[in-house]
mmCIF file of C-alpha atoms in Angstrom:
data_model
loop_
_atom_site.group_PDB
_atom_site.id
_atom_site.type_symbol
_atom_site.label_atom_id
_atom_site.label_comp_id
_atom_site.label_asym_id
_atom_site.label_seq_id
_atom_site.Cartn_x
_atom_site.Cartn_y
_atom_site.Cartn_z
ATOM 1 C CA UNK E 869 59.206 82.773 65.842
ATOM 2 C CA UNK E 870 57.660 84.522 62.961
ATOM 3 C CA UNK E 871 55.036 82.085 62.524
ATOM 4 C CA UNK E 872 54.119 82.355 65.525
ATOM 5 C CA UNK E 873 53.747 85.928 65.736
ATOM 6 C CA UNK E 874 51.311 86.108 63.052
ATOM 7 C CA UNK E 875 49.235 83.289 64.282
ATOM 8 C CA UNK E 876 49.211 84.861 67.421
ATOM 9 C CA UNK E 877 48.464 88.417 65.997
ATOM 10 C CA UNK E 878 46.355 86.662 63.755
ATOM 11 C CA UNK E 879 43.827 85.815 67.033
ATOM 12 C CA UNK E 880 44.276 88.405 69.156
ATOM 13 C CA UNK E 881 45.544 91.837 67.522
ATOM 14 C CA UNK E 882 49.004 92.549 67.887
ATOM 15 C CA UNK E 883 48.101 95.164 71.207
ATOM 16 C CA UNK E 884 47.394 91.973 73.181
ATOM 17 C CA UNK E 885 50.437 89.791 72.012
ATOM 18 C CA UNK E 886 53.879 89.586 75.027
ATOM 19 C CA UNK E 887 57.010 87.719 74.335
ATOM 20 C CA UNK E 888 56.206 85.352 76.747
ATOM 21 C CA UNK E 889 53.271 84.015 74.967
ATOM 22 C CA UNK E 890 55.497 84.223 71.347
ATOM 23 C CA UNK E 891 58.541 81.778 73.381
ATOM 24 C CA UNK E 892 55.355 78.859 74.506
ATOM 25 C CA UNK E 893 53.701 79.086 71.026
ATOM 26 C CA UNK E 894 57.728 79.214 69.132
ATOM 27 C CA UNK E 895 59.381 76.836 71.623
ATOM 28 C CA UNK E 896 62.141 79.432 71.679
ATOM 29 C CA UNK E 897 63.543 81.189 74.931
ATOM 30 C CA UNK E 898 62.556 84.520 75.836
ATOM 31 C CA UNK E 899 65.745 85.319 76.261
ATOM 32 C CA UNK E 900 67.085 84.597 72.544
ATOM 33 C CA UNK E 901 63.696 86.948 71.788
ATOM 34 C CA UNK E 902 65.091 89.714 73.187
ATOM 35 C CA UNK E 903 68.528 89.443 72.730
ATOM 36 C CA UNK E 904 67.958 89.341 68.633
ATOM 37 C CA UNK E 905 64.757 91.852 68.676
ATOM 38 C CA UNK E 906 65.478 93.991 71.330
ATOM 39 C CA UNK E 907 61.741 94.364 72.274
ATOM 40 C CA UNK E 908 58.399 92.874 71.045
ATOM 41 C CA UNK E 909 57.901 95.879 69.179
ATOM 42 C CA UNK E 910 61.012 95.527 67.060
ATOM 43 C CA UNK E 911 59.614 91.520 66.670
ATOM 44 C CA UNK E 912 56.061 92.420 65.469
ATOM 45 C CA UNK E 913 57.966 95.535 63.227
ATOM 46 C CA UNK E 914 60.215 92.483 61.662
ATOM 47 C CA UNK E 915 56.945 90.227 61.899
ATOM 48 C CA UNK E 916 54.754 92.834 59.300
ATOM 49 C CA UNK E 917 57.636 93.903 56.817
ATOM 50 C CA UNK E 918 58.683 90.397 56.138
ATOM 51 C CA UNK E 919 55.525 89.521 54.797
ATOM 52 C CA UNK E 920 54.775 93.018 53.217
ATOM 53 C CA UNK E 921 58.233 91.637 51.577
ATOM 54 C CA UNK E 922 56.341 88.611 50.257
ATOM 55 C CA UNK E 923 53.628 89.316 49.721
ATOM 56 C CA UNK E 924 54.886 93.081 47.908
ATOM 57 C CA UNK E 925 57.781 92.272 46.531
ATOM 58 C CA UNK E 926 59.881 95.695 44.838
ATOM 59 C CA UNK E 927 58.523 95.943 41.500
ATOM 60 C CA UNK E 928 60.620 95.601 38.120
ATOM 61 C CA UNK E 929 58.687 96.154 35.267
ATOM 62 C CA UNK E 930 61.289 98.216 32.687
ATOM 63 C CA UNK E 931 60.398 101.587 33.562
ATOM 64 C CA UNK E 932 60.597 104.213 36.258
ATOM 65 C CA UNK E 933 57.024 104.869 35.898
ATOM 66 C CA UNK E 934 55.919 101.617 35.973
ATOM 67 C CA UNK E 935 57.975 100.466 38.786
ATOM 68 C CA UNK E 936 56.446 103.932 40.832
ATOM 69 C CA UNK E 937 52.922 102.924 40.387
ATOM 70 C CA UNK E 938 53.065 99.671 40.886
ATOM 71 C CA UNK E 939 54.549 100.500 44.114
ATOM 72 C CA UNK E 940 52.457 102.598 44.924
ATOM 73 C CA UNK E 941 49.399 100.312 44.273
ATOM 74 C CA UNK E 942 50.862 97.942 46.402
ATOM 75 C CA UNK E 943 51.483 100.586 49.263
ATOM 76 C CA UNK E 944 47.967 101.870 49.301
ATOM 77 C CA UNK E 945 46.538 98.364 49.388
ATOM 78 C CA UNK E 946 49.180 97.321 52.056
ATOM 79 C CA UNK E 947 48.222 100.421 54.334
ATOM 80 C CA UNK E 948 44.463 99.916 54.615
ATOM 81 C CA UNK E 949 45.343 96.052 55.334
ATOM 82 C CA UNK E 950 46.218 94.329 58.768
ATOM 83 C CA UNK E 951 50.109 93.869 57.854
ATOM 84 C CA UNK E 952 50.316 97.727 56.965
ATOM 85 C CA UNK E 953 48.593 98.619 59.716
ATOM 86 C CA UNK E 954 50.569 96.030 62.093
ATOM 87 C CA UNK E 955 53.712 98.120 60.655
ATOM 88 C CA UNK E 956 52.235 101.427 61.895
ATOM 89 C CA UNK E 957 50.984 100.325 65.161
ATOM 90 C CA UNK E 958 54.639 98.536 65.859
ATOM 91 C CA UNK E 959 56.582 102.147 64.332
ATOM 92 C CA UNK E 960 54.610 103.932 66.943
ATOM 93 C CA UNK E 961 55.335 102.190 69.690
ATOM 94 C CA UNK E 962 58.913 101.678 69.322
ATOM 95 C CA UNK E 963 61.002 103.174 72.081
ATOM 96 C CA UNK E 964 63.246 105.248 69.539
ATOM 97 C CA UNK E 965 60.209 106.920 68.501
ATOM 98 C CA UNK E 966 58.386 107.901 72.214
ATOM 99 C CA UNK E 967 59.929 111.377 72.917
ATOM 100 C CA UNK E 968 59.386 112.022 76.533
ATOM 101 C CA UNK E 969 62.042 109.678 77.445
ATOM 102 C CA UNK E 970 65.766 109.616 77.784
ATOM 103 C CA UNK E 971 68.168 106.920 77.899
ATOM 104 C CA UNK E 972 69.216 104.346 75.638
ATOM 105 C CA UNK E 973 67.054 103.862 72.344
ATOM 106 C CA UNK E 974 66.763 100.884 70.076
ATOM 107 C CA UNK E 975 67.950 101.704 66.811
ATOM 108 C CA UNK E 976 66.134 98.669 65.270
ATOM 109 C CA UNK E 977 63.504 100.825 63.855
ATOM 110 C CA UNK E 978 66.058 102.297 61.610
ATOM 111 C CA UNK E 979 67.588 98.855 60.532
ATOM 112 C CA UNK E 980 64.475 97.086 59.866
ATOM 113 C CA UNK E 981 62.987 99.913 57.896
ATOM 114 C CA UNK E 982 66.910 99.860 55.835
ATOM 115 C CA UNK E 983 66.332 96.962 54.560
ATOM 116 C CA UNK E 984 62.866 97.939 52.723
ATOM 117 C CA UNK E 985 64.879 101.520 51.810
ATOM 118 C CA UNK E 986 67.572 99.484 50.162
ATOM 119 C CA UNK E 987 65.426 97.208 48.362
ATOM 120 C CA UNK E 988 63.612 100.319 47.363
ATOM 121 C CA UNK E 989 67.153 102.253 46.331
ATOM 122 C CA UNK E 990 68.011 99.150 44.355
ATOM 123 C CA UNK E 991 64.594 99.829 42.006
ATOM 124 C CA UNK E 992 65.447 103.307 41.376
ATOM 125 C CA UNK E 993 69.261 102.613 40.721
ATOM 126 C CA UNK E 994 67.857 100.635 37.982
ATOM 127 C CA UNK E 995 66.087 103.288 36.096
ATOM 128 C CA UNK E 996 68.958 105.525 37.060
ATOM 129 C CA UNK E 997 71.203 103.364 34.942
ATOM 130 C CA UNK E 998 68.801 102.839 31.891
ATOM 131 C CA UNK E 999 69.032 106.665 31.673
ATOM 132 C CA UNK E 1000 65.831 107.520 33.601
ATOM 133 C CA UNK E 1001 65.583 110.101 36.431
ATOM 134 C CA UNK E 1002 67.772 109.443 39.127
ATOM 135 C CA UNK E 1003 65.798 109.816 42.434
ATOM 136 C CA UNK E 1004 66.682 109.228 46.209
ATOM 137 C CA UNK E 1005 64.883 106.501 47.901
ATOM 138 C CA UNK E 1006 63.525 109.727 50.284
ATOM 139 C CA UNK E 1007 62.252 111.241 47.377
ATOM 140 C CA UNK E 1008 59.914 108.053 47.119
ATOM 141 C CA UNK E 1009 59.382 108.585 50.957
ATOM 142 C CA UNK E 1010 58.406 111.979 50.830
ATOM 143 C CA UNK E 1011 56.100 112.160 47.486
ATOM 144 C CA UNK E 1012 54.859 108.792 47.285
ATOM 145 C CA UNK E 1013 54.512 106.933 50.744
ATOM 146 C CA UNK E 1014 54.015 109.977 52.917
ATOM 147 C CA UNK E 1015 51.167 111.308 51.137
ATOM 148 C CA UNK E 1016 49.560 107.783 50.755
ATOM 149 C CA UNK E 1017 50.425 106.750 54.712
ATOM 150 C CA UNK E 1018 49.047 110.343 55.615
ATOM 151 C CA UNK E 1019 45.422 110.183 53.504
ATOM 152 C CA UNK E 1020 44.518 106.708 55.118
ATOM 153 C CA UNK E 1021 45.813 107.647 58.470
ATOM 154 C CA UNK E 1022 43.535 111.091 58.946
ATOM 155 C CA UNK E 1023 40.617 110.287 56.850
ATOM 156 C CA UNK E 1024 40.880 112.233 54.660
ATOM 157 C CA UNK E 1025 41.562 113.400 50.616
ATOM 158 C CA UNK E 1026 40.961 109.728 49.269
ATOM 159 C CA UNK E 1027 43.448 107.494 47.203
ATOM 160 C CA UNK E 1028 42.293 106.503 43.865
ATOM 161 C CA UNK E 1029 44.032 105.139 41.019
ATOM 162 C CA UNK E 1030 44.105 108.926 39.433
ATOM 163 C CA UNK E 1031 45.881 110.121 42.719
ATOM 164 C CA UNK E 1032 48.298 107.689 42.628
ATOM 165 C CA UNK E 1033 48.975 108.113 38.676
ATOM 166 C CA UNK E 1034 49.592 112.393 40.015
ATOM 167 C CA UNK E 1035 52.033 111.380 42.642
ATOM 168 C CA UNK E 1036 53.969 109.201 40.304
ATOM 169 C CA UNK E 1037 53.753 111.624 37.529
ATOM 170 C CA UNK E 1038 54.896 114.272 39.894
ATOM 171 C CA UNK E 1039 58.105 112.166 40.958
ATOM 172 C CA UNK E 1040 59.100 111.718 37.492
ATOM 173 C CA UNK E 1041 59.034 114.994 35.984
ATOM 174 C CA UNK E 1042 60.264 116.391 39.073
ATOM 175 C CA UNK E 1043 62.208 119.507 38.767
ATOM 176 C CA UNK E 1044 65.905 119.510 39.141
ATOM 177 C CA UNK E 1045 66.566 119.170 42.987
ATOM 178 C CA UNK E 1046 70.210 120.383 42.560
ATOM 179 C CA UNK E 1047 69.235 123.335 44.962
ATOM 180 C CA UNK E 1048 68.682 121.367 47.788
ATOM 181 C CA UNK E 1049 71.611 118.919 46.730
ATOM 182 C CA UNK E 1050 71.849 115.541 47.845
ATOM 183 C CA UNK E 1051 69.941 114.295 51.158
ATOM 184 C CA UNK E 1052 70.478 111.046 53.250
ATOM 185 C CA UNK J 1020 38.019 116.539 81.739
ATOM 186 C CA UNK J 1021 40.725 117.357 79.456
ATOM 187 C CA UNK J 1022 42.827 118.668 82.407
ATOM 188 C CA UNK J 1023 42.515 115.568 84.255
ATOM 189 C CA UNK J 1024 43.647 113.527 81.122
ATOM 190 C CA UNK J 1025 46.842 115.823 80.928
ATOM 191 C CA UNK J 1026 47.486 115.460 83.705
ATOM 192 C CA UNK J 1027 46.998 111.670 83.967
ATOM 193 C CA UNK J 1028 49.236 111.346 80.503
ATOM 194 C CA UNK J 1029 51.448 113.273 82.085
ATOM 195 C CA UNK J 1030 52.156 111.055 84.981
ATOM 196 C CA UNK J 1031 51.678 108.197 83.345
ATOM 197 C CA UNK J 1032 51.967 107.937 79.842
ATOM 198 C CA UNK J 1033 48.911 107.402 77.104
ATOM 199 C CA UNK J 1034 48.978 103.792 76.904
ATOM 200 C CA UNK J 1035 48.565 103.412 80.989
ATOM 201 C CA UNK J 1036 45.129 105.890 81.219
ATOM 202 C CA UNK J 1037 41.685 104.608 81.082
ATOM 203 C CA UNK J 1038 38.143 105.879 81.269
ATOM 204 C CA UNK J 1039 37.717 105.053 84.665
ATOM 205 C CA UNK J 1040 40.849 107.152 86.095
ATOM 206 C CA UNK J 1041 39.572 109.954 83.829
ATOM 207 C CA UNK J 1042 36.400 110.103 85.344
ATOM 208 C CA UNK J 1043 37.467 109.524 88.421
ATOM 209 C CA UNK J 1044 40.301 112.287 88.546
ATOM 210 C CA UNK J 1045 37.462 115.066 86.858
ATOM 211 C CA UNK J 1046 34.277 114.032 88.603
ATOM 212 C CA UNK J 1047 32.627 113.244 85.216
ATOM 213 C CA UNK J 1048 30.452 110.266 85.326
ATOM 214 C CA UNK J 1049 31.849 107.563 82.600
ATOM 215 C CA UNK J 1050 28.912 107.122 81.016
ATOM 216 C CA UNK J 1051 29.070 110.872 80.282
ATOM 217 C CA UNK J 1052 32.704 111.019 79.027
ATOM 218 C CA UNK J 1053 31.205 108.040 76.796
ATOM 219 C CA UNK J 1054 28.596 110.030 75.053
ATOM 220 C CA UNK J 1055 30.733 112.961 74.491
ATOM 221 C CA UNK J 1056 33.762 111.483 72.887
ATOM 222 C CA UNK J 1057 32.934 107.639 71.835
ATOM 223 C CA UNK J 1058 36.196 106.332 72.927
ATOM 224 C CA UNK J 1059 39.229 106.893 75.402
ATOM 225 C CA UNK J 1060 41.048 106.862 71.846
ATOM 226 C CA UNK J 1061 38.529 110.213 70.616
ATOM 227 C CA UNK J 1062 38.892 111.616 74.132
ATOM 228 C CA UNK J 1063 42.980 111.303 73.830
ATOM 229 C CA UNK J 1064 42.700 112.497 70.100
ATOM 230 C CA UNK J 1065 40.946 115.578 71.417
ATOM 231 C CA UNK J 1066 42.963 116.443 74.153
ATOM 232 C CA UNK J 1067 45.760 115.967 72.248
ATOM 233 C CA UNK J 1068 44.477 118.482 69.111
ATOM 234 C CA UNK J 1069 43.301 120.820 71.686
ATOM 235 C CA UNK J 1070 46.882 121.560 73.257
ATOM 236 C CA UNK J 1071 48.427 121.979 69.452
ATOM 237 C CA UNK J 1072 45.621 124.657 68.658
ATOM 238 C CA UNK J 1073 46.699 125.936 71.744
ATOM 239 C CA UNK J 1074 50.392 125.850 71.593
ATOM 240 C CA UNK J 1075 50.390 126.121 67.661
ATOM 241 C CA UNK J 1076 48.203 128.139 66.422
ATOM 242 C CA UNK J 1077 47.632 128.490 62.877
ATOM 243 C CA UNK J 1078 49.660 131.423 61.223
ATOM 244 C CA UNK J 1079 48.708 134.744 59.766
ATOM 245 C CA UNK J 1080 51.901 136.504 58.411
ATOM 246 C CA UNK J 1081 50.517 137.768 55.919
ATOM 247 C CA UNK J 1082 52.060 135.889 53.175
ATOM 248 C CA UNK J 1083 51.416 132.113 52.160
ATOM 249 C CA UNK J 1084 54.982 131.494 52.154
ATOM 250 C CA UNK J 1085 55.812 132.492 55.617
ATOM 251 C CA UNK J 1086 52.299 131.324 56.870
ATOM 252 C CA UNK J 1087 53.459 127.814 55.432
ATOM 253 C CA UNK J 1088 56.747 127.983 56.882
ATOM 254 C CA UNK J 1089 55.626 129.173 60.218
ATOM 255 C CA UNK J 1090 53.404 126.090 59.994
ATOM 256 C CA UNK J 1091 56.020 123.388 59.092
ATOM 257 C CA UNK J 1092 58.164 124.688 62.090
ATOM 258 C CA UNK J 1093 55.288 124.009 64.370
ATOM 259 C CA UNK J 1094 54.674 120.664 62.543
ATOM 260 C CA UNK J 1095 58.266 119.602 62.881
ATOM 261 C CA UNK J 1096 57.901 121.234 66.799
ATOM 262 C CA UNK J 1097 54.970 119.352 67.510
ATOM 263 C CA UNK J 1098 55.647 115.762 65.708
ATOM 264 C CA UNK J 1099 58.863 115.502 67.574
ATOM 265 C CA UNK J 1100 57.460 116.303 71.063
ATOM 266 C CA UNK J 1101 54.989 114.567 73.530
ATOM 267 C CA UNK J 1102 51.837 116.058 72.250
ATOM 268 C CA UNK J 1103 52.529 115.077 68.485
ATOM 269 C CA UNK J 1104 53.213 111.426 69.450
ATOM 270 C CA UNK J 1105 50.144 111.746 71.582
ATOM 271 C CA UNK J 1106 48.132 112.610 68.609
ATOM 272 C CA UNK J 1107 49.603 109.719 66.351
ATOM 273 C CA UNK J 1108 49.152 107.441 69.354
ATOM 274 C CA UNK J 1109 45.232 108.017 69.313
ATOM 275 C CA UNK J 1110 44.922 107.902 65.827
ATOM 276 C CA UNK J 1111 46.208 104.874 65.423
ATOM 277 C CA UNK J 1112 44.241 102.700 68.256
ATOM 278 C CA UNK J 1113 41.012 104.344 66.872
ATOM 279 C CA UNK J 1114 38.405 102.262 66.024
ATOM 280 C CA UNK J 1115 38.116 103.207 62.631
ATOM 281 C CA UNK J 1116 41.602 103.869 61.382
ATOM 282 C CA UNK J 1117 41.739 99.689 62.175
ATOM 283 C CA UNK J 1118 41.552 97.327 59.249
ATOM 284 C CA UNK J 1119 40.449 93.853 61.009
ATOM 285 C CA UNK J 1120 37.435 94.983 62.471
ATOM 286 C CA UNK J 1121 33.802 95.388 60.620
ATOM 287 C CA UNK J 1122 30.922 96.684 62.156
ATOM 288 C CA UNK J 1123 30.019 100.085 63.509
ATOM 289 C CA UNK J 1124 33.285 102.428 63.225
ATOM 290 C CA UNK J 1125 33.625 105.979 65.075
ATOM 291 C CA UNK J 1126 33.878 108.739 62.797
ATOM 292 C CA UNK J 1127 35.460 110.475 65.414
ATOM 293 C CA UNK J 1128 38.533 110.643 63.731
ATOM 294 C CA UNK J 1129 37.958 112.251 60.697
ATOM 295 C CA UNK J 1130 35.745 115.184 62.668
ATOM 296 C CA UNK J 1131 38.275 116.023 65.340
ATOM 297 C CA UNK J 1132 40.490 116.570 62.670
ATOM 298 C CA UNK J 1133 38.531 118.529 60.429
ATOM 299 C CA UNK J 1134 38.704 120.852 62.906
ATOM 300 C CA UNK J 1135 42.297 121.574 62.404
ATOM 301 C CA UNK J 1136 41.757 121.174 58.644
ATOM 302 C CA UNK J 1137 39.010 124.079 59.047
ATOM 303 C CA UNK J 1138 41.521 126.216 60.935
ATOM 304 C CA UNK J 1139 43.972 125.803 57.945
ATOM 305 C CA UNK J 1140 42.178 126.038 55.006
ATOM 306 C CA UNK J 1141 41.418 129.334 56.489
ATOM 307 C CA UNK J 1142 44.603 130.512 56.464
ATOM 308 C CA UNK J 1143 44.888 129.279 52.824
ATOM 309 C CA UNK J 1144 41.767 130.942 51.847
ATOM 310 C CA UNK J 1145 43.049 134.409 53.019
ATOM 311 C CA UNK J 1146 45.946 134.167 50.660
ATOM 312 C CA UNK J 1147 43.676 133.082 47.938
ATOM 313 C CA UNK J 1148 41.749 136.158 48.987
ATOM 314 C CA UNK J 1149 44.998 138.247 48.727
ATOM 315 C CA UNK J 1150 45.624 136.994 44.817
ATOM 316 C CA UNK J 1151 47.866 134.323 46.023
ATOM 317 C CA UNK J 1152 48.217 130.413 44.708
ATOM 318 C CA UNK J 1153 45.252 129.033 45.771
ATOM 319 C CA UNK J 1154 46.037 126.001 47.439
ATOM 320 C CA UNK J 1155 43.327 123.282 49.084
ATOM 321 C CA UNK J 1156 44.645 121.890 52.695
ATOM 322 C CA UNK J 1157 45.154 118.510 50.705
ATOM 323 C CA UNK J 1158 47.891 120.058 49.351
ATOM 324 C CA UNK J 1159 49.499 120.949 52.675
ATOM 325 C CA UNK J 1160 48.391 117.615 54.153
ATOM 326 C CA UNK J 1161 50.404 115.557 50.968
ATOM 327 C CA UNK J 1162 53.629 118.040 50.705
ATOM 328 C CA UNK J 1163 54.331 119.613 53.963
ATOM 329 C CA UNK J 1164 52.694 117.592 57.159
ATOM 330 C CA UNK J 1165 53.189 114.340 55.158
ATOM 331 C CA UNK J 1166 57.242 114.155 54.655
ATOM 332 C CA UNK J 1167 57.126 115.791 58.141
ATOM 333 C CA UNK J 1168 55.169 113.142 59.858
ATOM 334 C CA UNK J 1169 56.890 110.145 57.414
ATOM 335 C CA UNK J 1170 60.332 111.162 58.189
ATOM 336 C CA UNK J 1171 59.888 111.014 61.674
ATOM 337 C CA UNK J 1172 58.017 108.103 62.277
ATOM 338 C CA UNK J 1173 60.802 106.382 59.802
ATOM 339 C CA UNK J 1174 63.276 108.263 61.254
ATOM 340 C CA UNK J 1175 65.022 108.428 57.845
ATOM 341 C CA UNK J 1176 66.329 111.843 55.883
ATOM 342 C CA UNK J 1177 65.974 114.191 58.723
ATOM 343 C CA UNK J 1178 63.933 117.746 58.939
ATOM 344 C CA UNK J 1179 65.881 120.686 59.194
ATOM 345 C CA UNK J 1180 65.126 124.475 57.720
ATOM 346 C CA UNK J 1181 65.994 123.781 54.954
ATOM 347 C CA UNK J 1182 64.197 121.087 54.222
ATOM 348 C CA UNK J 1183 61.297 122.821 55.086
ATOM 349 C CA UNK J 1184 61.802 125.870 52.809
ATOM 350 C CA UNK J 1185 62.363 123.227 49.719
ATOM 351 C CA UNK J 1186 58.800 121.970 50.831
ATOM 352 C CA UNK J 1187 57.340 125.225 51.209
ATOM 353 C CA UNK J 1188 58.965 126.378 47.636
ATOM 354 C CA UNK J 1189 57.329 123.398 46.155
ATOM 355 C CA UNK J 1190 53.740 124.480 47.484
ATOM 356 C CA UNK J 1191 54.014 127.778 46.537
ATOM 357 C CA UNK J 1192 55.555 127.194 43.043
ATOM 358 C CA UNK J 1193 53.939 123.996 42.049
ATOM 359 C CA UNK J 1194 52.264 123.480 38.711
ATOM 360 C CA UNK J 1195 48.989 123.788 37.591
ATOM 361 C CA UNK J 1196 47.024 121.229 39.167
ATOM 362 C CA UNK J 1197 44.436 121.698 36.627
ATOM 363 C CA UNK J 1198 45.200 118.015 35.262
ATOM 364 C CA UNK J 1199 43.872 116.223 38.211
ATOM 365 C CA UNK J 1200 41.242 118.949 39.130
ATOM 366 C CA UNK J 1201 40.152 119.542 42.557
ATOM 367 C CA UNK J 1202 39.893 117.022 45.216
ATOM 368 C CA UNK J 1203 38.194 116.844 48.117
#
């Protein structure tokens, strides 16, 4: 099924792919689709961060630092490419996410996007237990990814390796953020 | 024109409104609405901004701290409501923001939002003017609207008050950014 969501993205852009079309080119039933995605848009969200997963995998290079900017090298590169922006495009149009409607709302956004979080947690418990700064992955979120996401989406401010190197450096010599305590 | 596009998001949702309705439901001539705004995407992005300037206006409290917060209430306000995910809607199907395409790309984008960027650096510049930290609307864009936007489109770590105050404190009480100079 995968596969053949990103051949068929691959042709058309992911705005002019249906399930329908992903069950003839996998051979699987629409039915099975949407019973384990919920709705194309939790597919094609699936679809992008697996192979951001591959093709970015969570850095371990021995240090905080390192590990930082080499994820956030890979982020900015992922963003301005067609899996990054796939990812965007399929967050956005997720039901959870639409706020002028009521009802029941997938949750798969959340549990997709986990799965990256944990991977992401799992990088920073690392340093946390070589002695480094221990950081949330939100933290990483919020003054690494968000400012990164934010530049390439409105056009503006620029990311260059020196901007990168200031986020980083800015997560790692953080001051304490016992005032605000602990955040999920 | 930008009633008539309210109007027809209102009924029907972004994603279901095209040039033709538009024109149709204001008496402007496509080929007009065209010229003026490049795409359905600009002319979406536009109506969209226009309604936050209208319902959010930018603050003047008199202090960069409450100006700031006053701002990342509105942000959280807006992000979370129809006109917010309108905004990220457009930006994302624009033309430009898309990586698989070459050729000509609208600009659109980055001058619609200027606007708003305009509108805030002047609110920065006053407290500049009043002896306060002089801040560029980079800054706000990375550390306030950033982790705003990120957290809700992840819909991860949550944005309450205060959350929003730690952000502001950070802005206001960040150090020298003399190391990385001043970006544009």
């Amino acid at each position: 099924v995968h596969e053949a969501v990103a051949q068929l993205v691959a042709e058309r852009g992911s705005a002019a792919v249906n399930v329908a079309d992903v069950a003839a080119a996998s051979g699987v039933h629409p039915t099975s689709i949407y019973r384990r995605w919920g709705t194309l848009e939790g597919l094609l969200l699936d679809v992008a961060l697996a192979r951001i997963e591959k093709d970015a995998p969570i850095p371990d290079k021995g240090s905080l630092r390192s590990d930082l900017l080499a994820f956030a090298k890979q982020a900015s590169t992922t963003i301005s490419g067609p899996d990054g922006f796939a990812l965007l495009r399929a967050i956005i149009a997720m039901d959870d996410v639409q706020p002028d409607r009521d009802g029941v709302r997938s949750a798969s956004r959340a549990r997709l996007l986990a799965r990256r979080g944990a991977q992401l947690q799992e990088m920073l418990d690392r340093a946390k237990a070589r002695g480094e700064r221990p950081l949330e992955f939100t933290d990483v979120l919020d003054g690494l990814l968000a400012p990164i996401y934010m530049r390439f989406l409105f056009g503006v401010g620029g990311v260059d390796r020196a901007y990168l190197a200031h986020l980083v450096d800015r997560l790692v010599m953080a001051p304490s953020r016992a005032r605000r305590g602990r955040r999920k």
